[in-house]
XYZ file of N, CA and C in Angstrom:
672
model
N 11.749 8.862 -57.997
C 10.969 9.830 -58.759
C 11.443 11.227 -58.424
N 11.820 11.987 -59.411
C 12.309 13.336 -59.178
C 11.932 14.204 -60.365
N 12.392 15.443 -60.329
C 11.989 16.404 -61.345
C 12.223 15.889 -62.765
N 13.404 15.283 -63.018
C 13.705 14.885 -64.389
C 12.822 13.735 -64.865
N 12.127 13.071 -63.945
C 11.279 11.956 -64.341
C 9.809 12.322 -64.455
N 9.466 13.579 -64.182
C 8.066 13.974 -64.303
C 7.525 13.723 -65.705
N 8.396 13.805 -66.708
C 7.911 13.603 -68.079
C 7.324 12.216 -68.265
N 7.771 11.226 -67.480
C 7.170 9.891 -67.569
C 5.692 9.953 -67.178
N 5.390 10.708 -66.130
C 4.004 10.823 -65.687
C 3.180 11.582 -66.720
N 3.751 12.626 -67.269
C 3.035 13.389 -68.295
C 2.759 12.520 -69.523
N 3.751 11.737 -69.953
C 3.563 10.869 -71.117
C 2.488 9.816 -70.840
N 2.518 9.235 -69.629
C 1.513 8.232 -69.273
C 0.120 8.840 -69.249
N 0.025 10.066 -68.766
C -1.269 10.746 -68.724
C -1.781 11.022 -70.133
N -0.905 11.448 -71.024
C -1.314 11.688 -72.411
C -1.871 10.414 -73.046
N -1.224 9.288 -72.785
C -1.700 8.013 -73.333
C -3.058 7.644 -72.746
N -3.223 7.852 -71.442
C -4.514 7.585 -70.798
C -5.616 8.435 -71.423
N -5.348 9.711 -71.610
C -6.370 10.607 -72.152
C -6.747 10.225 -73.577
N -5.791 9.736 -74.351
C -6.114 9.282 -75.708
C -7.074 8.097 -75.659
N -6.823 7.183 -74.727
C -7.716 6.028 -74.592
C -9.114 6.468 -74.182
N -9.201 7.298 -73.158
C -10.512 7.736 -72.659
C -11.253 8.545 -73.715
N -10.525 9.324 -74.485
C -11.156 10.139 -75.522
C -11.814 9.271 -76.583
N -11.345 8.045 -76.750
C -11.891 7.164 -77.772
C -13.001 6.243 -77.292
N -13.356 6.309 -76.011
C -14.391 5.416 -75.478
C -15.782 5.910 -75.857
N -16.645 4.992 -76.229
C -18.039 5.307 -76.523
C -18.834 5.312 -75.215
N -20.050 5.869 -75.225
C -20.880 5.819 -74.015
C -21.086 4.387 -73.510
N -21.264 3.448 -74.430
C -21.446 2.052 -74.018
C -20.187 1.514 -73.345
N -19.030 1.906 -73.838
C -17.776 1.444 -73.241
C -17.537 2.064 -71.867
N -17.959 3.309 -71.685
C -17.857 3.917 -70.358
C -18.668 3.117 -69.336
N -19.826 2.657 -69.736
C -20.728 1.964 -68.808
C -20.327 0.513 -68.558
N -19.472 -0.044 -69.409
C -19.092 -1.454 -69.285
C -18.166 -1.675 -68.095
N -18.091 -2.914 -67.595
C -17.226 -3.195 -66.443
C -15.751 -2.980 -66.765
N -15.017 -2.506 -65.782
C -13.563 -2.473 -65.866
C -13.029 -3.787 -65.304
N -11.727 -3.880 -65.150
C -11.137 -5.081 -64.546
C -11.229 -5.060 -63.025
N -11.686 -3.961 -62.451
C -11.806 -3.852 -60.999
C -13.214 -4.263 -60.567
N -13.331 -5.228 -59.669
C -14.658 -5.711 -59.260
C -15.553 -4.578 -58.765
N -16.751 -4.510 -59.324
C -17.724 -3.529 -58.890
C -17.581 -2.156 -59.509
N -16.549 -1.956 -60.313
C -16.324 -0.652 -60.939
C -16.500 -0.741 -62.449
N -17.280 0.163 -62.986
C -17.341 0.339 -64.432
C -16.122 1.140 -64.877
N -15.970 1.269 -66.187
C -14.902 2.142 -66.683
C -15.136 3.579 -66.212
N -16.390 3.985 -66.103
C -16.692 5.332 -65.614
C -16.175 5.526 -64.192
N -16.260 4.503 -63.353
C -15.710 4.603 -61.990
C -14.197 4.810 -62.025
N -13.514 4.084 -62.893
C -12.054 4.225 -62.985
C -11.699 5.634 -63.443
N -12.410 6.141 -64.443
C -12.148 7.498 -64.934
C -12.418 8.515 -63.838
N -13.526 8.348 -63.118
C -13.844 9.270 -62.026
C -12.757 9.242 -60.957
N -12.300 8.056 -60.606
C -11.238 7.946 -59.604
C -9.964 8.652 -60.057
N -9.586 8.453 -61.307
C -8.360 9.079 -61.807
C -8.472 10.600 -61.798
N -9.649 11.128 -62.102
C -9.847 12.574 -62.064
C -9.770 13.096 -60.632
N -10.473 12.449 -59.721
C -10.496 12.902 -58.332
C -9.126 12.742 -57.666
N -8.397 11.700 -58.041
C -7.053 11.512 -57.511
C -6.125 12.626 -57.977
N -6.254 13.011 -59.243
C -5.441 14.125 -59.751
C -5.743 15.404 -58.994
N -7.023 15.677 -58.751
C -7.391 16.888 -58.022
C -6.913 16.826 -56.578
N -7.034 15.649 -55.948
C -6.610 15.517 -54.564
C -5.118 15.708 -54.384
N -4.338 15.051 -55.228
C -2.890 15.233 -55.152
C -2.506 16.665 -55.509
N -3.223 17.245 -56.471
C -2.928 18.624 -56.848
C -3.150 19.578 -55.689
N -4.280 19.416 -54.982
C -4.547 20.268 -53.818
C -3.478 20.095 -52.754
N -3.074 18.837 -52.534
C -2.082 18.566 -51.501
C -0.736 19.188 -51.851
N -0.322 19.078 -53.102
C 0.949 19.659 -53.532
C 0.889 21.182 -53.460
N -0.255 21.734 -53.834
C -0.421 23.186 -53.722
C -0.380 23.616 -52.260
N -0.956 22.812 -51.371
C -0.912 23.117 -49.947
C 0.506 23.154 -49.409
N 1.347 22.229 -49.865
C 2.757 22.234 -49.458
C 3.417 23.528 -49.916
N 3.135 23.939 -51.137
C 3.742 25.159 -51.670
C 3.403 26.376 -50.798
N 2.166 26.405 -50.277
C 1.729 27.554 -49.477
C 1.851 27.290 -47.977
N 2.515 26.175 -47.625
C 2.732 25.812 -46.221
C 1.416 25.683 -45.453
N 0.424 25.157 -46.139
C -0.871 24.873 -45.522
C -1.248 23.437 -45.901
N -0.762 22.459 -45.126
C -0.978 21.054 -45.484
C -2.454 20.726 -45.698
N -2.714 20.030 -46.793
C -4.064 19.599 -47.153
C -4.004 18.110 -47.460
N -4.921 17.328 -46.882
C -4.954 15.893 -47.162
C -5.485 15.647 -48.571
N -5.069 14.535 -49.154
C -5.529 14.185 -50.505
C -7.038 13.939 -50.502
N -7.520 13.182 -49.521
C -8.940 12.870 -49.398
C -9.423 13.249 -48.003
N -10.676 13.697 -47.897
C -11.235 14.043 -46.586
C -11.369 12.811 -45.700
N -11.708 11.673 -46.304
C -11.842 10.409 -45.591
C -11.988 9.307 -46.629
N -11.736 8.051 -46.256
C -11.963 6.961 -47.214
C -13.423 6.901 -47.677
N -14.340 7.168 -46.750
C -15.756 7.104 -47.105
C -16.136 8.202 -48.103
N -15.595 9.415 -47.877
C -15.887 10.511 -48.790
C -15.273 10.259 -50.157
N -14.058 9.675 -50.157
C -13.414 9.321 -51.431
C -14.321 8.417 -52.235
N -14.840 7.345 -51.609
C -15.674 6.388 -52.325
C -16.978 7.028 -52.793
N -17.565 7.872 -51.938
C -18.822 8.527 -52.312
C -18.616 9.469 -53.489
N -17.497 10.181 -53.495
C -17.217 11.107 -54.594
C -17.011 10.358 -55.910
N -16.354 9.196 -55.832
C -16.161 8.391 -57.045
C -17.510 7.926 -57.589
N -18.364 7.414 -56.706
C -19.678 6.947 -57.154
C -20.484 8.084 -57.782
N -20.441 9.248 -57.145
C -21.198 10.385 -57.671
C -20.659 10.835 -59.029
N -19.342 10.945 -59.141
C -18.750 11.410 -60.395
C -18.948 10.404 -61.523
N -18.959 9.112 -61.185
C -19.152 8.080 -62.212
C -20.530 8.174 -62.859
N -21.470 8.856 -62.200
C -22.817 8.994 -62.751
C -22.958 10.209 -63.670
N -21.887 10.975 -63.822
C -21.931 12.105 -64.752
C -22.163 11.611 -66.177
N -22.674 12.476 -67.024
C -22.761 12.127 -68.431
C -21.374 11.894 -69.001
N -21.319 11.136 -70.087
C -20.029 10.755 -70.655
C -19.192 11.973 -71.012
N -19.779 12.949 -71.684
C -19.010 14.134 -72.077
C -18.522 14.904 -70.854
N -19.369 15.013 -69.840
C -18.982 15.736 -68.624
C -17.873 14.997 -67.879
N -17.959 13.680 -67.832
C -16.940 12.907 -67.131
C -15.613 12.961 -67.866
N -15.666 12.892 -69.186
C -14.438 12.988 -69.972
C -13.789 14.365 -69.758
N -14.593 15.397 -69.790
C -14.058 16.748 -69.576
C -13.505 16.900 -68.167
N -14.171 16.279 -67.200
C -13.711 16.310 -65.807
C -12.305 15.721 -65.706
N -12.078 14.585 -66.361
C -10.758 13.957 -66.324
C -9.712 14.836 -67.000
N -10.027 15.341 -68.177
C -9.061 16.177 -68.905
C -8.699 17.420 -68.089
N -9.695 18.063 -67.496
C -9.429 19.266 -66.706
C -8.611 18.941 -65.462
N -8.935 17.838 -64.789
C -8.220 17.466 -63.572
C -6.759 17.144 -63.870
N -6.527 16.404 -64.962
C -5.146 16.066 -65.325
C -4.376 17.316 -65.743
N -5.041 18.239 -66.409
C -4.390 19.489 -66.776
C -4.014 20.305 -65.557
N -4.904 20.336 -64.568
C -4.598 21.082 -63.344
C -3.427 20.433 -62.611
N -3.419 19.102 -62.543
C -2.313 18.413 -61.862
C -0.985 18.744 -62.534
N -0.991 18.753 -63.860
C 0.253 19.070 -64.564
C 0.694 20.505 -64.266
N -0.246 21.435 -64.294
C 0.106 22.825 -64.014
C 0.734 22.973 -62.633
N 0.237 22.216 -61.667
C 0.714 22.345 -60.285
C 2.021 21.602 -60.033
N 2.417 20.730 -60.946
C 3.653 19.972 -60.724
C 4.817 20.447 -61.580
N 4.564 21.308 -62.542
C 5.642 21.715 -63.443
C 6.690 22.590 -62.753
N 6.326 23.201 -61.621
C 7.299 24.065 -60.939
C 7.450 23.703 -59.462
N 7.463 22.402 -59.172
C 7.673 21.944 -57.797
C 9.056 22.391 -57.324
N 9.119 22.938 -56.123
C 10.403 23.332 -55.529
C 10.704 22.540 -54.262
N 9.659 22.127 -53.540
C 9.856 21.413 -52.277
C 9.445 19.953 -52.456
N 10.401 19.132 -52.860
C 10.117 17.716 -53.086
C 9.982 16.926 -51.787
N 10.462 17.483 -50.683
C 10.424 16.783 -49.397
C 9.270 17.216 -48.515
N 8.483 18.204 -48.974
C 7.312 18.603 -48.201
C 6.345 17.452 -48.054
N 5.613 17.416 -46.955
C 4.761 16.262 -46.665
C 3.294 16.658 -46.503
N 2.433 15.675 -46.706
C 1.005 15.828 -46.449
C 0.429 14.447 -46.194
N -0.807 14.399 -45.720
C -1.456 13.137 -45.377
C -2.395 12.688 -46.490
N -2.507 11.386 -46.643
C -3.470 10.863 -47.628
C -4.886 11.156 -47.167
N -5.173 10.881 -45.898
C -6.402 11.290 -45.237
C -6.007 11.855 -43.882
N -6.820 12.701 -43.280
C -6.443 13.261 -41.975
C -6.111 12.174 -40.963
N -4.904 12.241 -40.436
C -4.445 11.232 -39.494
C -3.949 9.960 -40.137
N -3.947 9.903 -41.472
C -3.527 8.700 -42.182
C -2.076 8.753 -42.595
N -1.676 7.876 -43.528
C -0.279 7.824 -43.970
C 0.189 9.162 -44.533
N 1.470 9.461 -44.290
C 2.076 10.697 -44.777
C 2.929 10.407 -46.002
N 2.852 11.291 -46.985
C 3.656 11.176 -48.202
C 4.455 12.455 -48.389
N 5.635 12.310 -49.002
C 6.345 13.488 -49.493
C 5.820 13.823 -50.886
N 6.117 15.014 -51.334
C 5.728 15.387 -52.697
C 6.360 14.432 -53.705
N 7.605 14.067 -53.476
C 8.273 13.131 -54.384
C 7.537 11.794 -54.427
N 7.148 11.284 -53.266
C 6.406 10.027 -53.227
C 5.046 10.168 -53.908
N 4.430 11.332 -53.769
C 3.118 11.554 -54.373
C 3.192 11.539 -55.893
N 4.267 12.084 -56.446
C 4.422 12.051 -57.906
C 4.568 10.605 -58.364
N 5.331 9.806 -57.628
C 5.441 8.389 -57.959
C 4.114 7.675 -57.819
N 3.359 8.032 -56.784
C 2.044 7.417 -56.586
C 1.109 7.765 -57.727
N 1.179 8.992 -58.210
C 0.331 9.385 -59.337
C 0.712 8.613 -60.596
N 1.996 8.383 -60.792
C 2.440 7.578 -61.936
C 1.822 6.188 -61.876
N 1.856 5.579 -60.683
C 1.243 4.256 -60.524
C -0.249 4.310 -60.820
N -0.927 5.311 -60.277
C -2.368 5.421 -60.494
C -2.695 5.455 -61.986
N -1.986 6.287 -62.725
C -2.286 6.464 -64.138
C -2.012 5.182 -64.927
N -0.828 4.608 -64.741
C -0.450 3.438 -65.553
C -1.259 2.194 -65.187
N -1.450 1.951 -63.906
C -2.162 0.739 -63.487
C -3.633 0.836 -63.848
N -4.248 1.982 -63.549
C -5.675 2.109 -63.840
C -5.957 2.257 -65.333
N -4.985 2.748 -66.087
C -5.138 2.727 -67.549
C -5.339 1.281 -68.004
N -4.532 0.378 -67.471
C -4.693 -1.034 -67.816
C -6.002 -1.601 -67.259
N -6.419 -1.125 -66.075
C -7.676 -1.602 -65.491
C -8.890 -1.250 -66.346
N -8.771 -0.233 -67.194
C -9.884 0.122 -68.073
C -10.211 -1.000 -69.052
N -9.233 -1.862 -69.336
C -9.439 -2.979 -70.269
C -9.943 -2.454 -71.607
N -9.231 -1.451 -72.109
C -9.671 -0.787 -73.341
C -8.545 -0.706 -74.359
N -7.803 -1.800 -74.489
C -6.750 -1.855 -75.493
C -5.361 -1.526 -74.988
N -5.237 -1.206 -73.711
C -3.938 -0.917 -73.106
C -3.776 -1.856 -71.925
N -2.631 -2.571 -71.883
C -2.401 -3.508 -70.793
C -0.998 -3.395 -70.248
N -0.638 -4.225 -69.282
C 0.698 -4.152 -68.698
C 1.820 -4.322 -69.719
N 1.576 -5.060 -70.785
C 2.604 -5.217 -71.825
C 2.912 -3.888 -72.512
N 2.007 -2.921 -72.382
C 2.198 -1.606 -72.996
C 2.910 -0.620 -72.070
N 3.158 -1.011 -70.816
C 3.906 -0.142 -69.923
C 5.307 0.103 -70.475
N 5.805 1.298 -70.282
C 7.174 1.602 -70.695
C 8.153 0.803 -69.849
N 9.366 0.533 -70.357
C 10.377 -0.134 -69.524
C 10.631 0.610 -68.224
N 10.580 1.950 -68.266
C 10.819 2.732 -67.049
C 9.745 2.455 -66.012
N 8.479 2.411 -66.448
C 7.425 2.150 -65.465
C 7.442 0.706 -65.000
N 7.706 -0.230 -65.910
C 7.770 -1.639 -65.505
C 8.811 -1.827 -64.403
N 9.971 -1.178 -64.554
C 11.014 -1.282 -63.526
C 10.561 -0.619 -62.234
N 9.921 0.542 -62.354
C 9.469 1.304 -61.178
C 8.418 0.534 -60.389
N 7.368 0.050 -61.070
C 6.291 -0.618 -60.356
C 6.740 -1.985 -59.848
N 7.606 -2.658 -60.592
C 8.127 -3.945 -60.126
C 8.871 -3.762 -58.808
N 9.723 -2.755 -58.728
C 10.456 -2.488 -57.492
C 9.492 -2.143 -56.355
N 8.464 -1.358 -56.660
C 7.477 -0.976 -55.651
C 6.752 -2.190 -55.094
N 6.258 -3.040 -55.985
C 5.430 -4.149 -55.532
C 6.279 -5.235 -54.883
N 7.515 -5.383 -55.305
C 8.423 -6.310 -54.617
C 8.626 -5.850 -53.176
N 8.833 -4.553 -52.980
C 8.987 -4.031 -51.625
C 7.750 -4.258 -50.783
N 6.570 -4.123 -51.394
C 5.319 -4.309 -50.656
C 5.110 -5.776 -50.282
N 5.446 -6.704 -51.179
C 5.185 -8.124 -50.952
C 6.309 -8.832 -50.200
N 7.413 -8.167 -49.971
C 8.624 -8.836 -49.485
C 8.416 -9.594 -48.180
N 7.594 -9.070 -47.282
C 7.411 -9.746 -45.993
C 6.140 -10.590 -45.960
N 5.549 -10.840 -47.135
C 4.298 -11.592 -47.192
C 4.458 -13.007 -47.733
N 5.492 -13.226 -48.539
C 5.609 -14.501 -49.240
C 7.075 -14.764 -49.571
N 7.448 -16.035 -49.636
C 8.810 -16.432 -49.998
C 8.804 -16.984 -51.426
N 9.385 -16.221 -52.340
C 9.406 -16.613 -53.747
C 10.719 -16.188 -54.383
N 11.080 -16.848 -55.466
C 12.205 -16.439 -56.297
C 11.643 -15.988 -57.643
N 11.769 -14.710 -57.922
C 11.238 -14.151 -59.160
C 12.346 -14.104 -60.196
N 12.171 -14.820 -61.295
C 13.178 -14.900 -62.348
C 12.712 -14.095 -63.556
N 13.410 -13.001 -63.841
C 13.061 -12.129 -64.953
C 14.229 -12.065 -65.929
N 14.008 -11.595 -67.145
C 15.125 -11.437 -68.090
C 16.205 -10.497 -67.570
N 15.836 -9.597 -66.649
C 16.808 -8.641 -66.101
C 17.568 -9.196 -64.905
N 17.143 -10.346 -64.374
C 17.821 -10.911 -63.215
C 16.839 -11.566 -62.263
N 17.363 -12.108 -61.179
C 16.572 -12.827 -60.187
C 16.406 -11.977 -58.942
N 15.184 -11.973 -58.411
C 14.865 -11.198 -57.208
C 14.211 -12.136 -56.201
N 14.653 -12.067 -54.961
C 14.065 -12.880 -53.909
C 13.002 -12.094 -53.166
N 11.866 -12.742 -52.962
C 10.856 -12.207 -52.056
C 10.965 -12.984 -50.759
N 11.043 -12.258 -49.633
C 11.231 -12.938 -48.370
C 12.533 -13.704 -48.377
N 12.451 -14.971 -47.993
C 13.640 -15.819 -47.953
C 13.897 -16.526 -49.273
N 13.113 -16.191 -50.302
C 13.235 -16.923 -51.559
C 12.466 -18.232 -51.454
N 12.308 -18.896 -52.562
C 11.558 -20.152 -52.524
C 11.130 -20.556 -53.907
N 9.862 -20.900 -54.057
C 9.326 -21.362 -55.327
C 9.677 -20.387 -56.454
N 10.283 -20.873 -57.543
C 10.609 -19.963 -58.654
C 9.384 -19.630 -59.495
N 9.241 -18.344 -59.790
C 8.209 -17.856 -60.704
C 8.931 -17.108 -61.811
N 8.681 -17.473 -63.052
C 9.385 -16.883 -64.186
C 8.439 -16.041 -65.037
N 8.944 -14.892 -65.464
C 8.161 -14.040 -66.343
C 8.790 -12.671 -66.489
N 8.164 -11.806 -67.279
C 8.659 -10.439 -67.424
C 8.280 -9.625 -66.203
N 8.966 -8.492 -66.032
C 8.612 -7.615 -64.923
C 7.193 -7.089 -65.079
N 6.765 -6.863 -66.344
C 5.389 -6.417 -66.571
C 4.388 -7.430 -65.997
N 4.549 -8.695 -66.398
C 3.590 -9.718 -65.994
C 3.682 -10.031 -64.508
N 4.897 -10.049 -63.976
C 5.054 -10.311 -62.548
C 4.437 -9.196 -61.717
N 4.676 -7.960 -62.115
C 4.112 -6.829 -61.368
C 2.588 -6.865 -61.417
N 2.028 -7.130 -62.591
C 0.571 -7.176 -62.745
C -0.036 -8.213 -61.810
N 0.579 -9.388 -61.757
C 0.085 -10.446 -60.871
C 0.244 -10.045 -59.409
N 1.395 -9.478 -59.040
C 1.607 -9.095 -57.640
C 0.741 -7.921 -57.219
N 0.235 -7.170 -58.199
C -0.729 -6.112 -57.906
C -2.128 -6.668 -57.653
N -2.279 -7.964 -57.786
C -3.578 -8.590 -57.562
C -4.454 -8.615 -58.789
N -3.845 -8.427 -59.963
C -4.591 -8.420 -61.216
C -4.393 -9.745 -61.953
N -5.396 -10.129 -62.706
C -5.273 -11.314 -63.536
C -5.069 -12.582 -62.720
N -4.674 -13.640 -63.424
C -4.459 -14.934 -62.770
C -3.075 -15.483 -63.060
N -2.148 -14.585 -63.381
C -0.785 -15.023 -63.632
C -0.489 -15.282 -65.091
N -1.237 -14.619 -65.974
C -1.007 -14.795 -67.408
C 0.445 -14.441 -67.748
N 1.098 -15.303 -68.558
C 2.466 -15.064 -68.980
C 3.522 -15.541 -68.001
N 3.091 -16.087 -66.868
C 4.054 -16.528 -65.847
C 4.159 -18.051 -65.826
N 5.321 -18.514 -65.410
C 5.568 -19.945 -65.254
C 5.935 -20.214 -63.800
N 5.348 -21.256 -63.232
C 5.649 -21.626 -61.853
C 4.365 -21.853 -61.069
N 4.522 -22.319 -59.839
C 3.392 -22.617 -58.960
C 3.024 -21.346 -58.204
N 2.024 -20.642 -58.681
C 1.672 -19.340 -58.140
C 0.882 -19.467 -56.847
N 1.339 -18.861 -55.777
C 0.565 -18.882 -54.534
C -0.557 -17.843 -54.580
N -1.451 -17.923 -53.643
C -2.498 -16.911 -53.500
C -1.933 -15.744 -52.705
N -2.061 -14.534 -53.246
C -1.544 -13.359 -52.581
C -2.669 -12.577 -51.907
N -2.316 -11.840 -50.889
C -3.271 -10.951 -50.256
C -3.540 -9.746 -51.137
N -4.462 -8.869 -50.721
C -4.804 -7.710 -51.538
C -3.638 -6.714 -51.641
N -3.632 -5.965 -52.730
C -2.640 -4.887 -52.924
C -3.136 -3.659 -52.183
N -2.339 -3.188 -51.239
C -2.665 -2.002 -50.452
C -4.119 -1.981 -50.014
């Protein structure tokens, strides 16, 4: 992920905002694909994540490191509180947060600057944070279960997230992933699983039950 690829994140955000703009109040209140979260929770999370990453990137610019979240507990509490906003207020919150994130990323100069996700927690570079934001937008857009799914991911994102999740799962399971683009080994290789990178990534992210895949699917641990 680098400067020339920021447009992928902007395009994904535009698509997300179009979906959210079309949701009715009843659809906001309905369950998302994430256990225990309504669509309003997903929207609140995406807004707060944009603001958190934006603050952190701005902190790097001013050489005053700022964590994305104050703590895991505060992150969860803020999501719950924001999800209770009225529909119009929550929609505006997301649009404003995404606009601020874009404003703060259009002139990034220090891609290697670092900050923490939470105080004392994992450290990310600005470049990694932009990639993380891309994942947040595309994956949670599909989690809304509102007409956009992994099959709608761009080829660029499908390749990006597939590589990410393969790296994450590599030391957890031994599998041979067979895709139209080629074969990838997880761990030492093993049971063949066939499918598109979209469907394989979705399953390895802990979503769905392996729709579109062929093979004996093992049970995977949680994603991050």
